[in-house]
Amino acid sequence: MARLDKKKFLPMLNKFKLKNYLFAIVIVLAVIQCTTPRTEMNKHWKNYNTAVSNGDIATAIVEVNSIYAFDTTNQAVLDTLSRLYFISGNSYGAFNTTKRINNKSRDQKMIMAESALQIGMQGEAKALFTELNDADTSGSFIGIKYKLATLHFSDKEYEKAIALLNEVTLHDNSMTQTTRVKVGDNSFQDVSLYAASWNFAGYIQLLNGDLAAAEEYFNEALRAQPNFALAKNNLVLLNQEKNKKD
């Protein structure tokens, strides 16, 4: 039986060990590269959860942006970021972030539509609210109809606006769902969508010169909500128009 020549074998063994050692280092480095982002992400998620618990939205946004940097294809992270921007009042951030989400849900389209409205992108907001309204086969999302009516009004499409407002008033939930309307330079009032829609339709009729219809609509708004300041102000305008014709 032949015996191993140690002088020849040891150099071969050392060479083999060196190769394996180098290979092991490569594997360890690869593992570190894989686990470091995960460790970093876990750290950012922990910071995010702490920030949310403390109501610190600004920090939460920073942490989610850091998480997204590690995984730019993660749609769930984009959704979280868009909602945080929306809650914080950063309409530009909310709109642009939501725009990058694929296969948007109704809620995501709502965020995008509301954000577009806030930053003055009337055309984009109108298109999105129209899409949302068309998809609402149950007709239950009357707040969308009201928002869309305001956009038709801005484009002087008064008949379309009134048609949508009528749809709102016919819905059972219009008495309980509310919207915030501007009643002065820096003052707002929360009123039912029912009252807001009748008042809005009345104002359109006032612009059209149909004073009788306008008066009827304003009174209906006040019947539903007697403290509705804007409807009261509009009745004053109506009486001024009546006096001009007398």
PDB file of C-alpha atoms in Angstrom:
ATOM      1  CA  MET A   1       0.000   0.000   0.000  1.00  0.00           C
ATOM      2  CA  ALA A   2       1.427   3.298  -1.049  1.00  0.00           C
ATOM      3  CA  ARG A   3       2.061   5.841   1.670  1.00  0.00           C
ATOM      4  CA  LEU A   4       1.297   9.568   1.367  1.00  0.00           C
ATOM      5  CA  ASP A   5       4.274  11.774   0.808  1.00  0.00           C
ATOM      6  CA  LYS A   6       3.770  14.515   3.415  1.00  0.00           C
ATOM      7  CA  LYS A   7       6.088  16.862   1.571  1.00  0.00           C
ATOM      8  CA  LYS A   8       3.781  16.733  -1.438  1.00  0.00           C
ATOM      9  CA  PHE A   9       0.504  16.379   0.490  1.00  0.00           C
ATOM     10  CA  LEU A  10       0.829  19.262   2.980  1.00  0.00           C
ATOM     11  CA  PRO A  11       1.235  21.994   0.356  1.00  0.00           C
ATOM     12  CA  MET A  12      -1.834  20.587  -1.435  1.00  0.00           C
ATOM     13  CA  LEU A  13      -3.781  20.525   1.858  1.00  0.00           C
ATOM     14  CA  ASN A  14      -2.795  24.076   2.699  1.00  0.00           C
ATOM     15  CA  LYS A  15      -3.789  25.210  -0.783  1.00  0.00           C
ATOM     16  CA  PHE A  16      -7.142  23.453  -0.394  1.00  0.00           C
ATOM     17  CA  LYS A  17      -7.735  25.043   3.031  1.00  0.00           C
ATOM     18  CA  LEU A  18      -6.831  28.481   1.698  1.00  0.00           C
ATOM     19  CA  LYS A  19      -9.288  28.169  -1.156  1.00  0.00           C
ATOM     20  CA  ASN A  20     -12.044  27.080   1.221  1.00  0.00           C
ATOM     21  CA  TYR A  21     -11.188  29.847   3.663  1.00  0.00           C
ATOM     22  CA  LEU A  22     -11.387  32.459   0.920  1.00  0.00           C
ATOM     23  CA  PHE A  23     -14.660  30.949  -0.259  1.00  0.00           C
ATOM     24  CA  ALA A  24     -15.987  31.096   3.296  1.00  0.00           C
ATOM     25  CA  ILE A  25     -15.100  34.788   3.504  1.00  0.00           C
ATOM     26  CA  VAL A  26     -17.009  35.451   0.293  1.00  0.00           C
ATOM     27  CA  ILE A  27     -20.037  33.631   1.725  1.00  0.00           C
ATOM     28  CA  VAL A  28     -19.842  35.574   5.000  1.00  0.00           C
ATOM     29  CA  LEU A  29     -19.594  38.878   3.137  1.00  0.00           C
ATOM     30  CA  ALA A  30     -22.580  37.923   1.017  1.00  0.00           C
ATOM     31  CA  VAL A  31     -24.559  37.041   4.134  1.00  0.00           C
ATOM     32  CA  ILE A  32     -23.596  40.345   5.748  1.00  0.00           C
ATOM     33  CA  GLN A  33     -24.698  42.235   2.640  1.00  0.00           C
ATOM     34  CA  CYS A  34     -28.017  40.394   2.736  1.00  0.00           C
ATOM     35  CA  THR A  35     -28.604  40.743   6.457  1.00  0.00           C
ATOM     36  CA  THR A  36     -27.384  44.311   6.874  1.00  0.00           C
ATOM     37  CA  PRO A  37     -30.269  45.801   4.837  1.00  0.00           C
ATOM     38  CA  ARG A  38     -32.666  43.530   6.721  1.00  0.00           C
ATOM     39  CA  THR A  39     -31.178  44.669  10.024  1.00  0.00           C
ATOM     40  CA  GLU A  40     -31.383  48.274   8.882  1.00  0.00           C
ATOM     41  CA  MET A  41     -34.967  47.811   7.731  1.00  0.00           C
ATOM     42  CA  ASN A  42     -35.902  46.262  11.062  1.00  0.00           C
ATOM     43  CA  LYS A  43     -34.347  49.237  12.812  1.00  0.00           C
ATOM     44  CA  HIS A  44     -36.336  51.663  10.643  1.00  0.00           C
ATOM     45  CA  TRP A  45     -39.558  49.684  11.154  1.00  0.00           C
ATOM     46  CA  LYS A  46     -38.986  49.812  14.911  1.00  0.00           C
ATOM     47  CA  ASN A  47     -38.384  53.566  14.744  1.00  0.00           C
ATOM     48  CA  TYR A  48     -41.479  53.914  12.558  1.00  0.00           C
ATOM     49  CA  ASN A  49     -43.693  52.039  15.018  1.00  0.00           C
ATOM     50  CA  THR A  50     -42.377  54.157  17.879  1.00  0.00           C
ATOM     51  CA  ALA A  51     -43.007  57.351  15.920  1.00  0.00           C
ATOM     52  CA  VAL A  52     -46.563  56.317  15.048  1.00  0.00           C
ATOM     53  CA  SER A  53     -47.249  55.385  18.678  1.00  0.00           C
ATOM     54  CA  ASN A  54     -46.081  58.855  19.698  1.00  0.00           C
ATOM     55  CA  GLY A  55     -48.033  60.577  16.932  1.00  0.00           C
ATOM     56  CA  ASP A  56     -44.787  61.780  15.359  1.00  0.00           C
ATOM     57  CA  ILE A  57     -45.820  61.676  11.690  1.00  0.00           C
ATOM     58  CA  ALA A  58     -42.756  63.598  10.463  1.00  0.00           C
ATOM     59  CA  THR A  59     -40.379  60.984  11.884  1.00  0.00           C
ATOM     60  CA  ALA A  60     -42.610  58.179  10.608  1.00  0.00           C
ATOM     61  CA  ILE A  61     -42.313  59.605   7.082  1.00  0.00           C
ATOM     62  CA  VAL A  62     -38.515  59.748   7.344  1.00  0.00           C
ATOM     63  CA  GLU A  63     -38.357  56.131   8.514  1.00  0.00           C
ATOM     64  CA  VAL A  64     -40.680  54.820   5.782  1.00  0.00           C
ATOM     65  CA  ASN A  65     -38.652  56.668   3.148  1.00  0.00           C
ATOM     66  CA  SER A  66     -35.560  54.907   4.504  1.00  0.00           C
ATOM     67  CA  ILE A  67     -37.327  51.545   4.311  1.00  0.00           C
ATOM     68  CA  TYR A  68     -38.428  52.242   0.743  1.00  0.00           C
ATOM     69  CA  ALA A  69     -34.819  52.978  -0.241  1.00  0.00           C
ATOM     70  CA  PHE A  70     -34.017  49.319   0.505  1.00  0.00           C
ATOM     71  CA  ASP A  71     -36.977  47.977  -1.483  1.00  0.00           C
ATOM     72  CA  THR A  72     -38.180  50.335  -4.209  1.00  0.00           C
ATOM     73  CA  THR A  73     -40.622  47.782  -5.611  1.00  0.00           C
ATOM     74  CA  ASN A  74     -42.598  47.379  -2.395  1.00  0.00           C
ATOM     75  CA  GLN A  75     -46.094  48.702  -3.116  1.00  0.00           C
ATOM     76  CA  ALA A  76     -47.228  48.307   0.497  1.00  0.00           C
ATOM     77  CA  VAL A  77     -44.481  50.668   1.653  1.00  0.00           C
ATOM     78  CA  LEU A  78     -45.531  53.196  -1.003  1.00  0.00           C
ATOM     79  CA  ASP A  79     -49.119  52.929   0.215  1.00  0.00           C
ATOM     80  CA  THR A  80     -48.034  53.583   3.813  1.00  0.00           C
ATOM     81  CA  LEU A  81     -45.947  56.550   2.702  1.00  0.00           C
ATOM     82  CA  SER A  82     -48.757  58.084   0.645  1.00  0.00           C
ATOM     83  CA  ARG A  83     -51.171  57.830   3.574  1.00  0.00           C
ATOM     84  CA  LEU A  84     -48.650  59.438   5.920  1.00  0.00           C
ATOM     85  CA  TYR A  85     -48.117  62.303   3.496  1.00  0.00           C
ATOM     86  CA  PHE A  86     -51.889  62.719   3.192  1.00  0.00           C
ATOM     87  CA  ILE A  87     -52.420  62.731   6.962  1.00  0.00           C
ATOM     88  CA  SER A  88     -49.606  65.255   7.420  1.00  0.00           C
ATOM     89  CA  GLY A  89     -51.154  67.616   4.860  1.00  0.00           C
ATOM     90  CA  ASN A  90     -48.363  67.166   2.317  1.00  0.00           C
ATOM     91  CA  SER A  91     -50.638  66.967  -0.718  1.00  0.00           C
ATOM     92  CA  TYR A  92     -47.767  67.049  -3.221  1.00  0.00           C
ATOM     93  CA  GLY A  93     -46.079  64.124  -1.496  1.00  0.00           C
ATOM     94  CA  ALA A  94     -49.341  62.190  -1.242  1.00  0.00           C
ATOM     95  CA  PHE A  95     -50.225  62.736  -4.903  1.00  0.00           C
ATOM     96  CA  ASN A  96     -46.805  61.904  -6.323  1.00  0.00           C
ATOM     97  CA  THR A  97     -46.342  58.856  -4.091  1.00  0.00           C
ATOM     98  CA  THR A  98     -49.791  57.422  -4.804  1.00  0.00           C
ATOM     99  CA  LYS A  99     -49.228  57.962  -8.511  1.00  0.00           C
ATOM    100  CA  ARG A 100     -46.393  55.386  -8.369  1.00  0.00           C
ATOM    101  CA  ILE A 101     -48.660  52.670  -6.946  1.00  0.00           C
ATOM    102  CA  ASN A 102     -49.768  50.016  -9.428  1.00  0.00           C
ATOM    103  CA  ASN A 103     -53.391  48.835  -9.552  1.00  0.00           C
ATOM    104  CA  LYS A 104     -54.650  51.521  -7.190  1.00  0.00           C
ATOM    105  CA  SER A 105     -57.458  50.720  -4.767  1.00  0.00           C
ATOM    106  CA  ARG A 106     -60.462  53.009  -4.272  1.00  0.00           C
ATOM    107  CA  ASP A 107     -58.883  54.467  -1.121  1.00  0.00           C
ATOM    108  CA  GLN A 108     -55.644  55.181  -2.967  1.00  0.00           C
ATOM    109  CA  LYS A 109     -57.531  56.884  -5.795  1.00  0.00           C
ATOM    110  CA  MET A 110     -59.378  58.930  -3.186  1.00  0.00           C
ATOM    111  CA  ILE A 111     -56.092  60.087  -1.665  1.00  0.00           C
ATOM    112  CA  MET A 112     -54.826  61.003  -5.113  1.00  0.00           C
ATOM    113  CA  ALA A 113     -58.042  62.848  -6.023  1.00  0.00           C
ATOM    114  CA  GLU A 114     -58.208  64.796  -2.751  1.00  0.00           C
ATOM    115  CA  SER A 115     -54.518  65.670  -3.004  1.00  0.00           C
ATOM    116  CA  ALA A 116     -54.917  66.843  -6.596  1.00  0.00           C
ATOM    117  CA  LEU A 117     -57.792  69.056  -5.477  1.00  0.00           C
ATOM    118  CA  GLN A 118     -55.703  70.564  -2.667  1.00  0.00           C
ATOM    119  CA  ILE A 119     -52.786  71.471  -4.946  1.00  0.00           C
ATOM    120  CA  GLY A 120     -54.993  73.019  -7.614  1.00  0.00           C
ATOM    121  CA  MET A 121     -54.848  70.224 -10.180  1.00  0.00           C
ATOM    122  CA  GLN A 122     -58.526  70.645 -11.025  1.00  0.00           C
ATOM    123  CA  GLY A 123     -58.472  68.594 -14.221  1.00  0.00           C
ATOM    124  CA  GLU A 124     -56.700  65.666 -12.595  1.00  0.00           C
ATOM    125  CA  ALA A 125     -59.004  65.798  -9.571  1.00  0.00           C
ATOM    126  CA  LYS A 126     -62.099  65.926 -11.764  1.00  0.00           C
ATOM    127  CA  ALA A 127     -60.959  62.921 -13.812  1.00  0.00           C
ATOM    128  CA  LEU A 128     -60.234  60.906 -10.664  1.00  0.00           C
ATOM    129  CA  PHE A 129     -63.499  61.807  -8.907  1.00  0.00           C
ATOM    130  CA  THR A 130     -65.397  60.990 -12.112  1.00  0.00           C
ATOM    131  CA  GLU A 131     -63.701  57.589 -12.243  1.00  0.00           C
ATOM    132  CA  LEU A 132     -64.538  56.966  -8.590  1.00  0.00           C
ATOM    133  CA  ASN A 133     -68.150  58.040  -9.064  1.00  0.00           C
ATOM    134  CA  ASP A 134     -68.592  55.855 -12.149  1.00  0.00           C
ATOM    135  CA  ALA A 135     -67.214  52.863 -10.231  1.00  0.00           C
ATOM    136  CA  ASP A 136     -69.651  53.441  -7.359  1.00  0.00           C
ATOM    137  CA  THR A 137     -72.476  51.197  -8.566  1.00  0.00           C
ATOM    138  CA  SER A 138     -74.219  51.356  -5.184  1.00  0.00           C
ATOM    139  CA  GLY A 139     -74.310  55.158  -5.188  1.00  0.00           C
ATOM    140  CA  SER A 140     -73.361  55.167  -1.518  1.00  0.00           C
ATOM    141  CA  PHE A 141     -70.234  57.333  -1.725  1.00  0.00           C
ATOM    142  CA  ILE A 142     -72.143  60.592  -1.838  1.00  0.00           C
ATOM    143  CA  GLY A 143     -69.171  62.629  -0.659  1.00  0.00           C
ATOM    144  CA  ILE A 144     -67.542  61.866  -4.013  1.00  0.00           C
ATOM    145  CA  LYS A 145     -70.628  63.142  -5.830  1.00  0.00           C
ATOM    146  CA  TYR A 146     -70.525  66.382  -3.845  1.00  0.00           C
ATOM    147  CA  LYS A 147     -66.824  66.927  -4.592  1.00  0.00           C
ATOM    148  CA  LEU A 148     -67.437  66.203  -8.273  1.00  0.00           C
ATOM    149  CA  ALA A 149     -70.326  68.685  -8.281  1.00  0.00           C
ATOM    150  CA  THR A 150     -67.985  71.428  -7.021  1.00  0.00           C
ATOM    151  CA  LEU A 151     -65.587  70.677  -9.883  1.00  0.00           C
ATOM    152  CA  HIS A 152     -68.367  70.782 -12.485  1.00  0.00           C
ATOM    153  CA  PHE A 153     -69.411  74.106 -10.949  1.00  0.00           C
ATOM    154  CA  SER A 154     -65.867  75.455 -11.316  1.00  0.00           C
ATOM    155  CA  ASP A 155     -66.033  74.578 -15.016  1.00  0.00           C
ATOM    156  CA  LYS A 156     -69.446  76.304 -15.262  1.00  0.00           C
ATOM    157  CA  GLU A 157     -71.138  72.970 -15.977  1.00  0.00           C
ATOM    158  CA  TYR A 158     -74.097  73.926 -13.824  1.00  0.00           C
ATOM    159  CA  GLU A 159     -76.568  71.300 -15.037  1.00  0.00           C
ATOM    160  CA  LYS A 160     -74.134  68.465 -14.284  1.00  0.00           C
ATOM    161  CA  ALA A 161     -73.438  69.964 -10.870  1.00  0.00           C
ATOM    162  CA  ILE A 162     -77.139  70.218  -9.977  1.00  0.00           C
ATOM    163  CA  ALA A 163     -77.796  66.663 -11.189  1.00  0.00           C
ATOM    164  CA  LEU A 164     -75.107  65.328  -8.858  1.00  0.00           C
ATOM    165  CA  LEU A 165     -76.344  67.445  -5.947  1.00  0.00           C
ATOM    166  CA  ASN A 166     -79.856  66.074  -6.455  1.00  0.00           C
ATOM    167  CA  GLU A 167     -78.433  62.539  -6.277  1.00  0.00           C
ATOM    168  CA  VAL A 168     -76.814  63.418  -2.957  1.00  0.00           C
ATOM    169  CA  THR A 169     -80.036  64.766  -1.413  1.00  0.00           C
ATOM    170  CA  LEU A 170     -81.959  61.632  -2.425  1.00  0.00           C
ATOM    171  CA  HIS A 171     -79.593  59.343  -0.523  1.00  0.00           C
ATOM    172  CA  ASP A 172     -80.606  58.289   2.991  1.00  0.00           C
ATOM    173  CA  ASN A 173     -77.135  58.953   4.402  1.00  0.00           C
ATOM    174  CA  SER A 174     -77.027  62.565   3.211  1.00  0.00           C
ATOM    175  CA  MET A 175     -78.582  63.713   6.498  1.00  0.00           C
ATOM    176  CA  THR A 176     -75.907  62.037   8.611  1.00  0.00           C
ATOM    177  CA  GLN A 177     -72.759  62.434   6.504  1.00  0.00           C
ATOM    178  CA  THR A 178     -71.122  65.844   6.807  1.00  0.00           C
ATOM    179  CA  THR A 179     -68.855  68.118   4.839  1.00  0.00           C
ATOM    180  CA  ARG A 180     -66.960  71.259   5.784  1.00  0.00           C
ATOM    181  CA  VAL A 181     -68.001  74.435   3.985  1.00  0.00           C
ATOM    182  CA  LYS A 182     -66.421  77.856   4.036  1.00  0.00           C
ATOM    183  CA  VAL A 183     -68.716  80.443   5.604  1.00  0.00           C
ATOM    184  CA  GLY A 184     -66.278  83.366   5.832  1.00  0.00           C
ATOM    185  CA  ASP A 185     -62.736  84.450   5.037  1.00  0.00           C
ATOM    186  CA  ASN A 186     -61.220  82.228   7.712  1.00  0.00           C
ATOM    187  CA  SER A 187     -64.198  80.356   9.115  1.00  0.00           C
ATOM    188  CA  PHE A 188     -65.728  76.995   8.282  1.00  0.00           C
ATOM    189  CA  GLN A 189     -68.756  75.019   9.371  1.00  0.00           C
ATOM    190  CA  ASP A 190     -69.485  71.293   9.334  1.00  0.00           C
ATOM    191  CA  VAL A 191     -72.933  70.649   7.894  1.00  0.00           C
ATOM    192  CA  SER A 192     -74.819  67.647   6.565  1.00  0.00           C
ATOM    193  CA  LEU A 193     -74.313  66.802   2.902  1.00  0.00           C
ATOM    194  CA  TYR A 194     -78.069  67.170   2.530  1.00  0.00           C
ATOM    195  CA  ALA A 195     -78.034  70.796   3.685  1.00  0.00           C
ATOM    196  CA  ALA A 196     -74.810  71.582   1.824  1.00  0.00           C
ATOM    197  CA  SER A 197     -76.199  70.195  -1.434  1.00  0.00           C
ATOM    198  CA  TRP A 198     -79.463  72.125  -1.233  1.00  0.00           C
ATOM    199  CA  ASN A 199     -77.559  75.316  -0.451  1.00  0.00           C
ATOM    200  CA  PHE A 200     -75.088  74.723  -3.282  1.00  0.00           C
ATOM    201  CA  ALA A 201     -77.870  74.002  -5.774  1.00  0.00           C
ATOM    202  CA  GLY A 202     -79.654  77.127  -4.560  1.00  0.00           C
ATOM    203  CA  TYR A 203     -76.571  79.239  -5.202  1.00  0.00           C
ATOM    204  CA  ILE A 204     -76.357  77.881  -8.757  1.00  0.00           C
ATOM    205  CA  GLN A 205     -80.021  78.770  -9.296  1.00  0.00           C
ATOM    206  CA  LEU A 206     -79.289  82.241  -7.934  1.00  0.00           C
ATOM    207  CA  LEU A 207     -76.521  82.653 -10.519  1.00  0.00           C
ATOM    208  CA  ASN A 208     -78.912  81.417 -13.216  1.00  0.00           C
ATOM    209  CA  GLY A 209     -81.433  84.071 -12.178  1.00  0.00           C
ATOM    210  CA  ASP A 210     -84.095  81.623 -10.981  1.00  0.00           C
ATOM    211  CA  LEU A 211     -84.794  83.383  -7.694  1.00  0.00           C
ATOM    212  CA  ALA A 212     -87.864  81.320  -6.816  1.00  0.00           C
ATOM    213  CA  ALA A 213     -85.966  78.038  -7.079  1.00  0.00           C
ATOM    214  CA  ALA A 214     -82.988  79.517  -5.237  1.00  0.00           C
ATOM    215  CA  GLU A 215     -85.197  80.623  -2.339  1.00  0.00           C
ATOM    216  CA  GLU A 216     -86.818  77.196  -2.141  1.00  0.00           C
ATOM    217  CA  TYR A 217     -83.423  75.484  -2.035  1.00  0.00           C
ATOM    218  CA  PHE A 218     -81.935  77.809   0.589  1.00  0.00           C
ATOM    219  CA  ASN A 219     -84.974  77.334   2.811  1.00  0.00           C
ATOM    220  CA  GLU A 220     -84.712  73.556   2.477  1.00  0.00           C
ATOM    221  CA  ALA A 221     -81.059  73.758   3.526  1.00  0.00           C
ATOM    222  CA  LEU A 222     -82.055  75.797   6.589  1.00  0.00           C
ATOM    223  CA  ARG A 223     -84.937  73.470   7.397  1.00  0.00           C
ATOM    224  CA  ALA A 224     -82.421  70.636   7.597  1.00  0.00           C
ATOM    225  CA  GLN A 225     -79.811  72.701   9.433  1.00  0.00           C
ATOM    226  CA  PRO A 226     -81.196  75.917  10.974  1.00  0.00           C
ATOM    227  CA  ASN A 227     -77.747  77.184  12.030  1.00  0.00           C
ATOM    228  CA  PHE A 228     -76.288  76.917   8.514  1.00  0.00           C
ATOM    229  CA  ALA A 229     -74.567  80.314   8.237  1.00  0.00           C
ATOM    230  CA  LEU A 230     -73.820  80.150   4.499  1.00  0.00           C
ATOM    231  CA  ALA A 231     -77.445  79.398   3.605  1.00  0.00           C
ATOM    232  CA  LYS A 232     -78.519  82.389   5.719  1.00  0.00           C
ATOM    233  CA  ASN A 233     -75.983  84.597   3.931  1.00  0.00           C
ATOM    234  CA  ASN A 234     -77.225  83.363   0.571  1.00  0.00           C
ATOM    235  CA  LEU A 235     -80.794  84.284   1.512  1.00  0.00           C
ATOM    236  CA  VAL A 236     -79.533  87.815   2.187  1.00  0.00           C
ATOM    237  CA  LEU A 237     -77.993  87.887  -1.304  1.00  0.00           C
ATOM    238  CA  LEU A 238     -81.250  86.572  -2.720  1.00  0.00           C
ATOM    239  CA  ASN A 239     -83.272  89.338  -1.073  1.00  0.00           C
ATOM    240  CA  GLN A 240     -80.825  91.915  -2.420  1.00  0.00           C
ATOM    241  CA  GLU A 241     -81.422  90.561  -5.925  1.00  0.00           C
ATOM    242  CA  LYS A 242     -85.161  90.710  -5.352  1.00  0.00           C
ATOM    243  CA  ASN A 243     -84.928  94.339  -4.264  1.00  0.00           C
ATOM    244  CA  LYS A 244     -83.018  95.202  -7.433  1.00  0.00           C
ATOM    245  CA  LYS A 245     -85.905  93.884  -9.515  1.00  0.00           C
ATOM    246  CA  ASP A 246     -88.616  95.666  -7.516  1.00  0.00           C
TER     247      ASP A 246
END
